[in-house]
Coordinates of C-alpha atoms and ligand atoms in Angstrom, one line a residue:
X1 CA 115.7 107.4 73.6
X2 CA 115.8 104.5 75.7
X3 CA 114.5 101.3 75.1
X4 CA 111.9 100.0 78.2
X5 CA 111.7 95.9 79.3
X6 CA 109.0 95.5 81.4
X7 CA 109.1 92.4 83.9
X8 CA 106.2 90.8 85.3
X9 CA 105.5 88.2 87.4
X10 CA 103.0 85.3 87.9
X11 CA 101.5 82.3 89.5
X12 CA 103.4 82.8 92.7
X13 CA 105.5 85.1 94.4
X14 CA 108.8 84.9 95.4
X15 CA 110.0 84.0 91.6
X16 CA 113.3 85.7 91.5
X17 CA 112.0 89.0 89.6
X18 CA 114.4 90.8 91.1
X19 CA 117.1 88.7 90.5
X20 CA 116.3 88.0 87.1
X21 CA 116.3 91.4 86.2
X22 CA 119.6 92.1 87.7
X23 CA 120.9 89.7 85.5
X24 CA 119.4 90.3 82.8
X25 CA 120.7 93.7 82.9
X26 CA 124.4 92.2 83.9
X27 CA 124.1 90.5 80.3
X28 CA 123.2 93.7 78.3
X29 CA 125.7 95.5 79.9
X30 CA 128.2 92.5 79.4
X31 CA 127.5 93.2 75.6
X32 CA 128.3 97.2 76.3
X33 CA 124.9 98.7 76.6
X34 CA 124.1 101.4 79.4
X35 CA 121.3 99.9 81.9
X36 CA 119.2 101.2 84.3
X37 CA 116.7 99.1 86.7
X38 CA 113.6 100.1 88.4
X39 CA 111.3 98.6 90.7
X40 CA 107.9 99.8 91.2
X41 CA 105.8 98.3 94.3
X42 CA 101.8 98.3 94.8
X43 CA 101.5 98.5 98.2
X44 CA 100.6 101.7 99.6
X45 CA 103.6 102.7 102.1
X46 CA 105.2 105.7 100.6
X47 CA 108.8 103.9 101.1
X48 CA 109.8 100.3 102.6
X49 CA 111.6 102.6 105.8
X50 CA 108.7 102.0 108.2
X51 CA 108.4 98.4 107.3
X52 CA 109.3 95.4 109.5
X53 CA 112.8 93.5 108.4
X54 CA 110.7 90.2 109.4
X55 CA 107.5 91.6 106.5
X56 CA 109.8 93.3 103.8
X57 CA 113.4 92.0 104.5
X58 CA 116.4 95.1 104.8
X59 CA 116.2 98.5 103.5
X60 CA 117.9 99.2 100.9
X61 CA 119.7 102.6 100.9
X62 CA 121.0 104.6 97.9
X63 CA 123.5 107.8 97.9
X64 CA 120.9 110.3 97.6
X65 CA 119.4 109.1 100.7
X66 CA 116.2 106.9 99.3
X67 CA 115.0 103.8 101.9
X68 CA 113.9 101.6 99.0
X69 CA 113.6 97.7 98.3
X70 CA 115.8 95.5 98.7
X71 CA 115.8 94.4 95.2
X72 CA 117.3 97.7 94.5
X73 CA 120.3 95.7 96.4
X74 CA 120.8 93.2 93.6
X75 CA 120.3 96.1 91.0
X76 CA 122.9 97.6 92.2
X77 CA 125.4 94.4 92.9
X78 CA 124.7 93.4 89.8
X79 CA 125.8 96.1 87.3
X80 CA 127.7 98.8 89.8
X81 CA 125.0 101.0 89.1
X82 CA 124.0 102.9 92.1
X83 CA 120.3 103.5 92.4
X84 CA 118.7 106.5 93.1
X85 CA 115.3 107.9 94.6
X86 CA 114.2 107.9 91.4
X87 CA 114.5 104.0 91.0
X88 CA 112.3 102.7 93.0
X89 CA 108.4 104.2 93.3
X90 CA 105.4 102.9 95.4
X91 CA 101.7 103.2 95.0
X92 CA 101.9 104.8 98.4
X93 CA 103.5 107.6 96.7
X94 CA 102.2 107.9 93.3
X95 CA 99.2 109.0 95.7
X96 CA 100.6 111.2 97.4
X97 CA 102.1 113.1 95.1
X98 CA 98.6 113.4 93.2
X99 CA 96.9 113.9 96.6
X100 CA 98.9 117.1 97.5
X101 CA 98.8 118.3 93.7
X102 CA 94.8 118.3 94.5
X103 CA 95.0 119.6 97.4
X104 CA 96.9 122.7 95.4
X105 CA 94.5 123.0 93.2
X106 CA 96.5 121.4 90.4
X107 CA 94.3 119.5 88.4
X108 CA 91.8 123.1 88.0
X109 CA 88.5 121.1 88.9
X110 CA 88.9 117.7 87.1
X111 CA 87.8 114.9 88.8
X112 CA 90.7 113.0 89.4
X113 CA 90.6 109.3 88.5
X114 CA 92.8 105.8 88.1
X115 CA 93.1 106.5 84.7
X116 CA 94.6 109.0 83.6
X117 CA 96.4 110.4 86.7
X118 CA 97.4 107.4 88.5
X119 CA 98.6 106.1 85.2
X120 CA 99.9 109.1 83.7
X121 CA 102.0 109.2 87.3
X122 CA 103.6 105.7 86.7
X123 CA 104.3 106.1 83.3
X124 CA 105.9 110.1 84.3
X125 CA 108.1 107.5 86.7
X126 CA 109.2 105.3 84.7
X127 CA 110.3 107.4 81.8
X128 CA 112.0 109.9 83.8
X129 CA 115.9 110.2 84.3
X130 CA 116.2 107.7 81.4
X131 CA 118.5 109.8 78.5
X132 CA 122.0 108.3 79.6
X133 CA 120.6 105.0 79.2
X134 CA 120.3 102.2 76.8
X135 CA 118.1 100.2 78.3
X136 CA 115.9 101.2 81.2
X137 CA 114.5 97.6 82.9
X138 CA 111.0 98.5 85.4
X139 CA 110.1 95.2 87.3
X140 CA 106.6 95.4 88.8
X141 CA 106.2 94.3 92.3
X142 CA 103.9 91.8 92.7
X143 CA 101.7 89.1 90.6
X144 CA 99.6 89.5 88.0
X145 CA 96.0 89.2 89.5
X146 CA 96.8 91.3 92.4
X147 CA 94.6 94.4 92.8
X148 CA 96.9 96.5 93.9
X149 CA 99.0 96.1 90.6
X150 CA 96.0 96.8 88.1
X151 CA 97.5 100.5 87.4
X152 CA 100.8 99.6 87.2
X153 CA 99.6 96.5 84.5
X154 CA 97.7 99.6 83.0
X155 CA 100.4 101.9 82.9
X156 CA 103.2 99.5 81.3
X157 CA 100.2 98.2 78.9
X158 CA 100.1 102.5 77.3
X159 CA 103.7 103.0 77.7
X160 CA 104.7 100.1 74.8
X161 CA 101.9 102.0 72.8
X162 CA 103.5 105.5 74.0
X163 CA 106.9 104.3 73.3
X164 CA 106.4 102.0 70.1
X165 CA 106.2 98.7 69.6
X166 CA 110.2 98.5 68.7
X167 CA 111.2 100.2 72.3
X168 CA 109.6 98.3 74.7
X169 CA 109.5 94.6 75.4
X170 CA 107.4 92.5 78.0
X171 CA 109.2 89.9 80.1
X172 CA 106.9 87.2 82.0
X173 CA 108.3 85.4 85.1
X174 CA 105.9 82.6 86.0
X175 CA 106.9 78.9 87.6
X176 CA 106.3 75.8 86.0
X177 CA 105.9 73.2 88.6
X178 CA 106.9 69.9 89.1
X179 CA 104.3 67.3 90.6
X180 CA 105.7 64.3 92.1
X181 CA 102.7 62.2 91.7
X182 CA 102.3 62.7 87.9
X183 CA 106.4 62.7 87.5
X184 CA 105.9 65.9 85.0
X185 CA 106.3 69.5 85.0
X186 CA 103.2 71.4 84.5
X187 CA 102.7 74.4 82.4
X188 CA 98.5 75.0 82.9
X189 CA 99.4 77.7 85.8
X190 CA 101.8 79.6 82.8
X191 CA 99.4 79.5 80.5
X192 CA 96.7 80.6 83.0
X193 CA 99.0 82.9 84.0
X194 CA 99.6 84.7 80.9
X195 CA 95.8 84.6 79.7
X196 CA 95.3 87.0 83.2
X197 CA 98.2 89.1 81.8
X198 CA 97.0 89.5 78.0
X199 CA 92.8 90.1 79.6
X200 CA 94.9 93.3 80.7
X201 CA 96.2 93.8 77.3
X202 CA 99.5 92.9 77.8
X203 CA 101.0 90.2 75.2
X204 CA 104.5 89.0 76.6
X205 CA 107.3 88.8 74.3
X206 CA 109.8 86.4 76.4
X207 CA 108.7 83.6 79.0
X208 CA 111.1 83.1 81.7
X209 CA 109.9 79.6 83.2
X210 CA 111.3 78.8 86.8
X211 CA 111.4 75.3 87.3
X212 CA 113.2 72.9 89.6
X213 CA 114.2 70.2 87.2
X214 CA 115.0 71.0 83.0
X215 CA 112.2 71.8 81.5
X216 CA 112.0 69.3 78.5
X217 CA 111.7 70.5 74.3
X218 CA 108.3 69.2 74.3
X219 CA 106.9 71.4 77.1
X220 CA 108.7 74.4 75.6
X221 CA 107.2 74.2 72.4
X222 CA 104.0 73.3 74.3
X223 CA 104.5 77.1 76.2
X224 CA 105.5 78.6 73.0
X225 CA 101.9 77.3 71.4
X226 CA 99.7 78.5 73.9
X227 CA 101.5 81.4 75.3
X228 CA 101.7 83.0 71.9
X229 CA 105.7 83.5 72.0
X230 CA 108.3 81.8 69.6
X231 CA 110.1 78.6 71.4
X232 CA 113.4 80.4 72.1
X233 CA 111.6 83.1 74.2
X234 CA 110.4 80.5 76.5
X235 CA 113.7 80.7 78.6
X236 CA 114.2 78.0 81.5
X237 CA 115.1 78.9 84.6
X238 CA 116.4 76.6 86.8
X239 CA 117.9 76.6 90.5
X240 CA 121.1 77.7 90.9
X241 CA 124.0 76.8 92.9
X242 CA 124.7 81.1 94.0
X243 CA 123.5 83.7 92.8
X244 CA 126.2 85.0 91.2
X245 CA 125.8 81.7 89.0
X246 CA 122.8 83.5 87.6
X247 CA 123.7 85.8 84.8
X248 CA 125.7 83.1 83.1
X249 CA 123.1 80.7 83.5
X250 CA 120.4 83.0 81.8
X251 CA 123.3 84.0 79.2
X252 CA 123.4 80.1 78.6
X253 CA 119.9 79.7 78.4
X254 CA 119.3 82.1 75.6
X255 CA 117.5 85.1 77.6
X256 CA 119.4 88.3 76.5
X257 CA 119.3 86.7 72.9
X258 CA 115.7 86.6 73.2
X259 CA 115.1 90.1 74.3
X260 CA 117.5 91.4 71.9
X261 CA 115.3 89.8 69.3
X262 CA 111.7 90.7 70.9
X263 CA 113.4 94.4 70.3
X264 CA 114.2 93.6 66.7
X265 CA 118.0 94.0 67.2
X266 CA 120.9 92.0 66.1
X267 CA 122.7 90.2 69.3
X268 CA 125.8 90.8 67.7
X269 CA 129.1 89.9 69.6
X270 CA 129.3 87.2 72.7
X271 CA 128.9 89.4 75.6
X272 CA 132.3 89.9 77.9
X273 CA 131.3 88.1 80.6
X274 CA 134.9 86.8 81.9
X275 CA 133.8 89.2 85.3
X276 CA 131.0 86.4 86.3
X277 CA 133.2 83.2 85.3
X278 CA 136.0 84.9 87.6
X279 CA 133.3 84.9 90.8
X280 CA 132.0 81.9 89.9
X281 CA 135.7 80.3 89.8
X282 CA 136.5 81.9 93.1
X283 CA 133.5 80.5 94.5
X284 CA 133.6 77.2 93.4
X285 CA 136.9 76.7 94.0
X286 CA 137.8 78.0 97.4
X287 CA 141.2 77.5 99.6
X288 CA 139.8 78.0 102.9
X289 CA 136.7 78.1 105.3
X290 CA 135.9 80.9 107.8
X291 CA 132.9 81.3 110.2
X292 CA 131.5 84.5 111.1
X293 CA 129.0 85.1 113.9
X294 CA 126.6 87.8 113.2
X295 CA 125.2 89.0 117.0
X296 CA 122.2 90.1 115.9
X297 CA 118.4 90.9 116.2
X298 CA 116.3 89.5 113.4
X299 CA 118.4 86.7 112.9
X300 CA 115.3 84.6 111.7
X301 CA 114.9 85.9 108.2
X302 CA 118.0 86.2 106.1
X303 CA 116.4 88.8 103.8
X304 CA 116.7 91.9 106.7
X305 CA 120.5 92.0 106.6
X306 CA 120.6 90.5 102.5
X307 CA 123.3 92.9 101.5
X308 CA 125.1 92.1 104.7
X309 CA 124.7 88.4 103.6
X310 CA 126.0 89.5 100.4
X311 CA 128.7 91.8 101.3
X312 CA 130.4 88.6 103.5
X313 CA 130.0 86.6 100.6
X314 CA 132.0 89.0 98.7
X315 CA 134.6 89.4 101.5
X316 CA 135.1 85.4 100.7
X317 CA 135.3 86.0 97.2
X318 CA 138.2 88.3 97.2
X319 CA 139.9 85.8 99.8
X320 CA 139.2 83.0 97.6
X321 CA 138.0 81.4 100.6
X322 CA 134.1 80.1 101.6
X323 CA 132.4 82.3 104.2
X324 CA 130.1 80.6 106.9
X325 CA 127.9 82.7 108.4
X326 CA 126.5 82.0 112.0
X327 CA 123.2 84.1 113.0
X328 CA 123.3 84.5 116.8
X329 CA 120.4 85.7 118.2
X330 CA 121.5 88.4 120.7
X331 CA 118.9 88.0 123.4
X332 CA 119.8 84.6 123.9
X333 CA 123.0 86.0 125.9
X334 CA 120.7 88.2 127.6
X335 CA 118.4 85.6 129.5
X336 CA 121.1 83.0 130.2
X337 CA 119.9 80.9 127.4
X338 CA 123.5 80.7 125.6
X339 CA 126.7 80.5 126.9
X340 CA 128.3 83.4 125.2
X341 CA 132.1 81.8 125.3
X342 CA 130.6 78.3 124.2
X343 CA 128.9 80.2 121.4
X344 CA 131.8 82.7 120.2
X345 CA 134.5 80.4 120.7
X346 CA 134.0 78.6 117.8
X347 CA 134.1 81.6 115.8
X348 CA 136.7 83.1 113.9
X349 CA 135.0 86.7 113.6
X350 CA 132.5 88.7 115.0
X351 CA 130.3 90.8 114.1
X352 CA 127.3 92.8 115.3
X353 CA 125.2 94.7 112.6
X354 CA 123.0 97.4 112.2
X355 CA 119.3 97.5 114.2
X356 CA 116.8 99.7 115.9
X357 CA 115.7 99.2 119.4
X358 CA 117.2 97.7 122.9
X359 CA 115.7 94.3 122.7
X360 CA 119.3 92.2 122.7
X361 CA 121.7 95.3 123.3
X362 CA 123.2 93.5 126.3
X363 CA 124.0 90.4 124.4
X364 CA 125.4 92.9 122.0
X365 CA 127.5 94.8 124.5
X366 CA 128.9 91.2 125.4
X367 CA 129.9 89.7 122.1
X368 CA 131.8 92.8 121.8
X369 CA 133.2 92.3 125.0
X370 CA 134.1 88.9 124.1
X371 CA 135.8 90.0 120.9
X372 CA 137.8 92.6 122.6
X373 CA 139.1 90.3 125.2
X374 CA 139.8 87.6 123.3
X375 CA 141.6 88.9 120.3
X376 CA 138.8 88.0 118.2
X377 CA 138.4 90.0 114.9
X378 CA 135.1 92.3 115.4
X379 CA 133.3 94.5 112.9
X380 CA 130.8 96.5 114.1
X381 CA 128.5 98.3 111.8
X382 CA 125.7 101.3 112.6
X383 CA 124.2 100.2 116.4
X384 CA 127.2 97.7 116.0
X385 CA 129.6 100.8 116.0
X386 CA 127.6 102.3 119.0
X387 CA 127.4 99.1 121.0
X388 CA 131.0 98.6 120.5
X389 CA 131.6 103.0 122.1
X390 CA 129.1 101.6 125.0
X391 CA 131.1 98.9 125.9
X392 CA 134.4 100.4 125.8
X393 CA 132.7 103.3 127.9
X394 CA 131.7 100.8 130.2
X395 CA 134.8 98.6 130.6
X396 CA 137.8 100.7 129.4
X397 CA 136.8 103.8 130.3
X398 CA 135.2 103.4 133.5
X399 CA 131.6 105.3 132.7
X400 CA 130.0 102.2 134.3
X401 CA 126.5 103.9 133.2
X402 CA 127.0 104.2 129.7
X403 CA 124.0 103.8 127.4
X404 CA 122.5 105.4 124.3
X405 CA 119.3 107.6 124.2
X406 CA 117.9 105.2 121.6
X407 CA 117.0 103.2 125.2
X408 CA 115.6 105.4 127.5
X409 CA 117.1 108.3 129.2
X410 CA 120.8 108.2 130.7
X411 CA 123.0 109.9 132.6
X412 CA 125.8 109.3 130.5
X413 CA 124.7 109.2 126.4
X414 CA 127.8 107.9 124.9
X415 CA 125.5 107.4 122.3
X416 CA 122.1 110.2 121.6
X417 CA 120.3 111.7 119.5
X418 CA 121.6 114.8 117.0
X419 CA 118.9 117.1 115.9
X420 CA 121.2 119.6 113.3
X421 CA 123.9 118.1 110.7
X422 CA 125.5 119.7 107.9
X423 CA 124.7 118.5 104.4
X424 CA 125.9 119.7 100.7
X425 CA 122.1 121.2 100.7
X426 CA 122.6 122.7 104.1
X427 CA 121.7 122.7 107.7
X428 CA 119.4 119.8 108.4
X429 CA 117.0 119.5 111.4
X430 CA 114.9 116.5 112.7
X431 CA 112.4 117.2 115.7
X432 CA 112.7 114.5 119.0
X433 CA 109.8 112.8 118.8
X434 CA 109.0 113.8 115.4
X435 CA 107.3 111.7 112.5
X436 CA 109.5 108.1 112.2
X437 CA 109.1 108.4 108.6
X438 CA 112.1 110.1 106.9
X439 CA 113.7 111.5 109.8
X440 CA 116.9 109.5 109.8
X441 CA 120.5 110.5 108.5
X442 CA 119.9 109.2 105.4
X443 CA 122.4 108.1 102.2
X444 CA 125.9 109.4 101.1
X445 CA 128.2 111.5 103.8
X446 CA 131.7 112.4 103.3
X447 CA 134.4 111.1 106.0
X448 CA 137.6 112.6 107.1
X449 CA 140.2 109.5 108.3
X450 CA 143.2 109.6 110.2
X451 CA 146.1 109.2 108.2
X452 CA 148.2 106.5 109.6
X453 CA 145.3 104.7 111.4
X454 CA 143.9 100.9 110.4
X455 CA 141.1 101.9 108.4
X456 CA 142.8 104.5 106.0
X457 CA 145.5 101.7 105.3
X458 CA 142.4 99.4 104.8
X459 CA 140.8 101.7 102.4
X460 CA 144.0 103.4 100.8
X461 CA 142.3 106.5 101.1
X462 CA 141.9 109.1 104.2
X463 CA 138.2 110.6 101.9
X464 CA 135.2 108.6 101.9
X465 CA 132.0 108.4 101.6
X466 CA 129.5 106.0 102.7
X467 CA 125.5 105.5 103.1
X468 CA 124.0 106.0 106.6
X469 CA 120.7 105.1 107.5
X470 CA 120.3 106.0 111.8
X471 CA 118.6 108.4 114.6
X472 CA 121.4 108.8 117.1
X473 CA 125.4 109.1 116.9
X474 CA 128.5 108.3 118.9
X475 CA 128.8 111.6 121.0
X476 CA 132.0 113.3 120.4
X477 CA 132.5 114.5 123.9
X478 CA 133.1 111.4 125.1
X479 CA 136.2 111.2 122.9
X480 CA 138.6 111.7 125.3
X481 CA 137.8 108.9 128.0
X482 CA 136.9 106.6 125.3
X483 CA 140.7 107.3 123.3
X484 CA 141.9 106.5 126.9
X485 CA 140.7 103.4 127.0
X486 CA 141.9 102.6 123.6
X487 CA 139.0 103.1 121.5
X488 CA 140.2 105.4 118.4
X489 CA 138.3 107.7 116.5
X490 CA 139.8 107.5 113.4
X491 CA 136.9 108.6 110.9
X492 CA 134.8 111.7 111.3
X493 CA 132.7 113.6 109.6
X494 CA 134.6 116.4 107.7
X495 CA 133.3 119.2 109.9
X496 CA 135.1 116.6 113.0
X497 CA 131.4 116.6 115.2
X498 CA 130.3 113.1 113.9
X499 CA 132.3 110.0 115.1
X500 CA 132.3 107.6 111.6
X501 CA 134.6 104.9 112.3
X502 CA 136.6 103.8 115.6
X503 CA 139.4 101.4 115.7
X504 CA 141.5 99.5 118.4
X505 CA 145.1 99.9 117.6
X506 CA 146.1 97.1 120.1
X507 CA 143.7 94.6 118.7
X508 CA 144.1 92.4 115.4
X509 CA 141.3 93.9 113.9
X510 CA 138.1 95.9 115.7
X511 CA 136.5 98.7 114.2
X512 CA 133.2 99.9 114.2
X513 CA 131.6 102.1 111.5
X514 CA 128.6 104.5 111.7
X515 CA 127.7 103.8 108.3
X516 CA 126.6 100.7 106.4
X517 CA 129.4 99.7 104.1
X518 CA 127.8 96.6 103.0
X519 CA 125.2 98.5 100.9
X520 CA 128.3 99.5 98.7
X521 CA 129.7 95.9 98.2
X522 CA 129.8 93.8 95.1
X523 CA 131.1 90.5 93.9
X524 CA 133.3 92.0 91.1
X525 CA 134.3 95.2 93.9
X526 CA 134.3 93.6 96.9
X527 CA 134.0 96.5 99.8
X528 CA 137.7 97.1 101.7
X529 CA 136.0 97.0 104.9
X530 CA 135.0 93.6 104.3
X531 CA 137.7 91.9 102.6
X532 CA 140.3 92.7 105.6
X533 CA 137.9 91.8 107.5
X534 CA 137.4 87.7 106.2
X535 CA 141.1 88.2 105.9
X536 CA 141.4 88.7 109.6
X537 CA 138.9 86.2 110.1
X538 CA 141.2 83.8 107.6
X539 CA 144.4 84.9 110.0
X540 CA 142.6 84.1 113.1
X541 CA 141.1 80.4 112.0
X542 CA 145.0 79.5 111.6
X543 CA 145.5 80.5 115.2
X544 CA 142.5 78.4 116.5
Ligands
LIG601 N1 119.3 102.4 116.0 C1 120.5 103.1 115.7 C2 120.2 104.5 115.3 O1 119.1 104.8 114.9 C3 121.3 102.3 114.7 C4 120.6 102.2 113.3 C5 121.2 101.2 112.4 O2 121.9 100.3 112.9 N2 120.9 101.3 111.2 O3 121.1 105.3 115.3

């Protein structure tokens, strides 16, 4: 059976949960245990895919098709694990699922309550899919206090006694300020913190303290005392210089030690962790610069394209070389605001990411424009890809009117809606107009790619498969006129009706891709896709 940690967080949000529990499952993995990460969110959406980038940051999407947090991201970059549906649960639908069960009938005439059905949902959750695992680690969304995370704080408070003391370990997240005028760090909000975590029954076993400057002996045994842990489960957490600094920093600081021991197990060997020092090298220690302008919508919040962040980053590391990236805000092309030359020239890349909706599609249409003309390396990903079929329709193909259906109706949809695609499970239908709730092309697709093209000799492979999250699709019968003009399709979907990937053959390096590579990309894996592409970016900042 698996062993449960169960992370919490207090005093403030915005902690580095997530993170923490990424690399805390990095480390027991590092020391050859099998890990598995969930997330579990009070709010009452039944996924994050209706949510705003600008309110929840990206969504996160796994193979079997699940929108879910974007913590799920670092989960996944983090250990190589891919997540699944199953990894990520909201209280949006732990109701729901008990809703329609009494509307069946289900529950034969109980009245049906917080506790035991909301409970027994969570805790059905968090144990299930769990027997190829070691360790299974569920981080609760939130902070202690909050209302809406009462059941889950219920929940996780039965499951240690469910599971036994020896199988499940709490691990506390909570911030221990520093205040300027006093010239100390501060440990009342911990302790107040953990006193509203132990009303609910919940004693934690390890302390993670996030603090901006060390966090001195004194006021660790100080913790220790009143939070009712020993002193080397109060684990310092400090600021750190990436991300990917993290794991090794925790390792350092004693935290997978201390969770080892809360379980009452031997830490045994130094855990392998010559994978993180190797990032960390290459970061620290790179032999070039590139910058990369992102032409983009939600360019004010760096959390709605994270793994695209992420995936760049990783592009650097396998280049050994640092990655700038410029966020462009798209509509400023539009109204005149920004010179698009003066703006792109600078650049050594270009790329235009995934979004929903017209607002900046022109600006779009020109950066790719710009990169076309100009030699200029260009990565288009999901609208990207479809901006990128638009303006080749427009300008290399003469189909002046080109547009996608995604905008209002056109004459000429280079780029539209598709109601039926094939699956492994079957036909699948969506409705125009239909709910916006799960009614996207959604996780893991197969794709077919030509054998001598740019992207096959980028991925050493002609089968893929990569995670989609989109409405509308290049149209295929526009392939011709759009092959004319020198925009290749050399991906499609196996059964050769869904453009995946187009190419320019006569440019250093433009493709555009229906799916969202980046969600596959990690520091110790960095994605093909994107490590040509710094490359070309690396090639191109010698030429300017
Ligand atoms: N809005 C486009 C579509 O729905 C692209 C989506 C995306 O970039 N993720 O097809």
């Amino acid at each position: 059976m698996a062993r449960f940690i169960f992370i919490t967080g207090g005093v403030v949000s915005s902690l580095g949960k997530g993170l923490m529990a990424a690399s805390l499952a990095a480390l027991l993995q590092a020391r050859g245990y099998r890990v598995r990460i969930r997330k579990f969110d009070p709010y009452l959406n039944v996924d994050p895919g209706t949510m705003s980038p600008y309110q929840h940051g990206e969504v996160y999407v796994t193979d079997d098709g699940a929108e879910t947090d974007l913590d799920l991201g670092h989960y996944e970059r983090f250990t190589g694990v891919p997540g699944r549906q199953s990894d990520n649960v909201t209280s949006g639908r732990i109701y729901q699922t008990i809703i329609q069960k009494e509307r069946r009938g289900d529950y034969l005439g109980a009245t049906v309550q917080v506790i035991p059905h909301v409970t027994d949902a969570i805790k059905e959750f968090a144990r299930n899919e769990t027997d190829d695992v070691d360790f299974v680690l569920c981080e609760i969304g939130g902070t202690v206090g909050d209302i809406e995370s009462l059941p889950f704080m219920e929940a996780i408070r039965q499951l240690r006694n469910d599971l036994g003391r020896n199988n499940s370990v709490f691990v506390h997240v909570t911030l221990v300020p520093y205040i300027a005028a006093a010239g100390e760090l501060k440990t009342k909000p911990t302790q107040h913190s953990v006193r509203d975590l132990t009303s609910l029954g919940i004693q934690p076993d390890v302390l993670v303290c996030r603090c901006e400057r060390p966090l001195p002996e004194s006021e660790r045994a100080k913790i220790a005392l009143f939070c009712n842990v020993p002193k080397e489960a109060v684990i310092p957490a400090l600021d750190a210089s990436s991300i990917y600094g993290v794991p090794l920093q925790y390792h350092a600081e004693g935290l997978d030690n201390a969770v080892l021991s809360a379980f009452g197990m031997d830490a045994g060997a130094a855990p392998e962790l010559g994978r993180w020092d190797d990032i960390m090298d290459r970061l620290g220690n790179p032999e070039g610069e590139v910058t990369i302008g992102v032409v983009g919508k939600y360019v004010g919040l760096a959390d709605a394209y994270k793994s695209l962040n992420e995936a760049l980053v990783h592009g650097g590391i396998a280049n050994r070389v640092k990655v700038n990236v410029r966020w462009i805000d798209a509509e400023l092309f539009e109204k005149g605001e920004a010179d698009i030359a003066a703006q792109l020239e600078p650049m050594h890349a270009i790329l235009v990411p995934g979004g929903f909706g017209e607002r900046g599609s022109e600006g779009k249409i020109a950066s790719v424009k710009f990169a076309r003309e100009r030699g200029v390396p260009f990565f288009g990903i999901c609208l990207g890809m479809q901006m990128a079929c638009i303006e080749g329709a427009r300008n290399t193909a003469g189909i002046a009117d080109a547009s996608t259906t995604e905008f209002g109706p056109t004459e000429e949809p280079v780029v539209g809606l598709i109601t039926e695609w094939m699956t492994a499970e079957g036909l699948q239908k969506r409705e125009e107009g239909g709910d916006l709730g799960g009614t996207m092309r959604l996780g893991a697709y197969p794709a077919k790619l030509t054998g001598n093209s740019h992207v096959a000799s980028i991925y050493g492979a002609t089968d893929i498969s990569e995670r989609h999250r989109h409405r509308y699709e290049v149209n295929v019968h526009y392939r011709d006129p759009l092959e004319k003009g020198g925009l290749v399709f050399s991906g499609m979907s196996p059964d050769g009706t869904l453009p995946e990937i187009v190419e320019r053959p006569d440019h250093p390096w433009f493709v555009g891709v229906q799916f969202h590579p980046e969600l596959k990309s990690k520091p110790f894996d960095p994605h093909p896709l994107f490590a040509s592409f710094i490359e070309a970016a690396l090639k191109q900042s010698r030429l300017v």
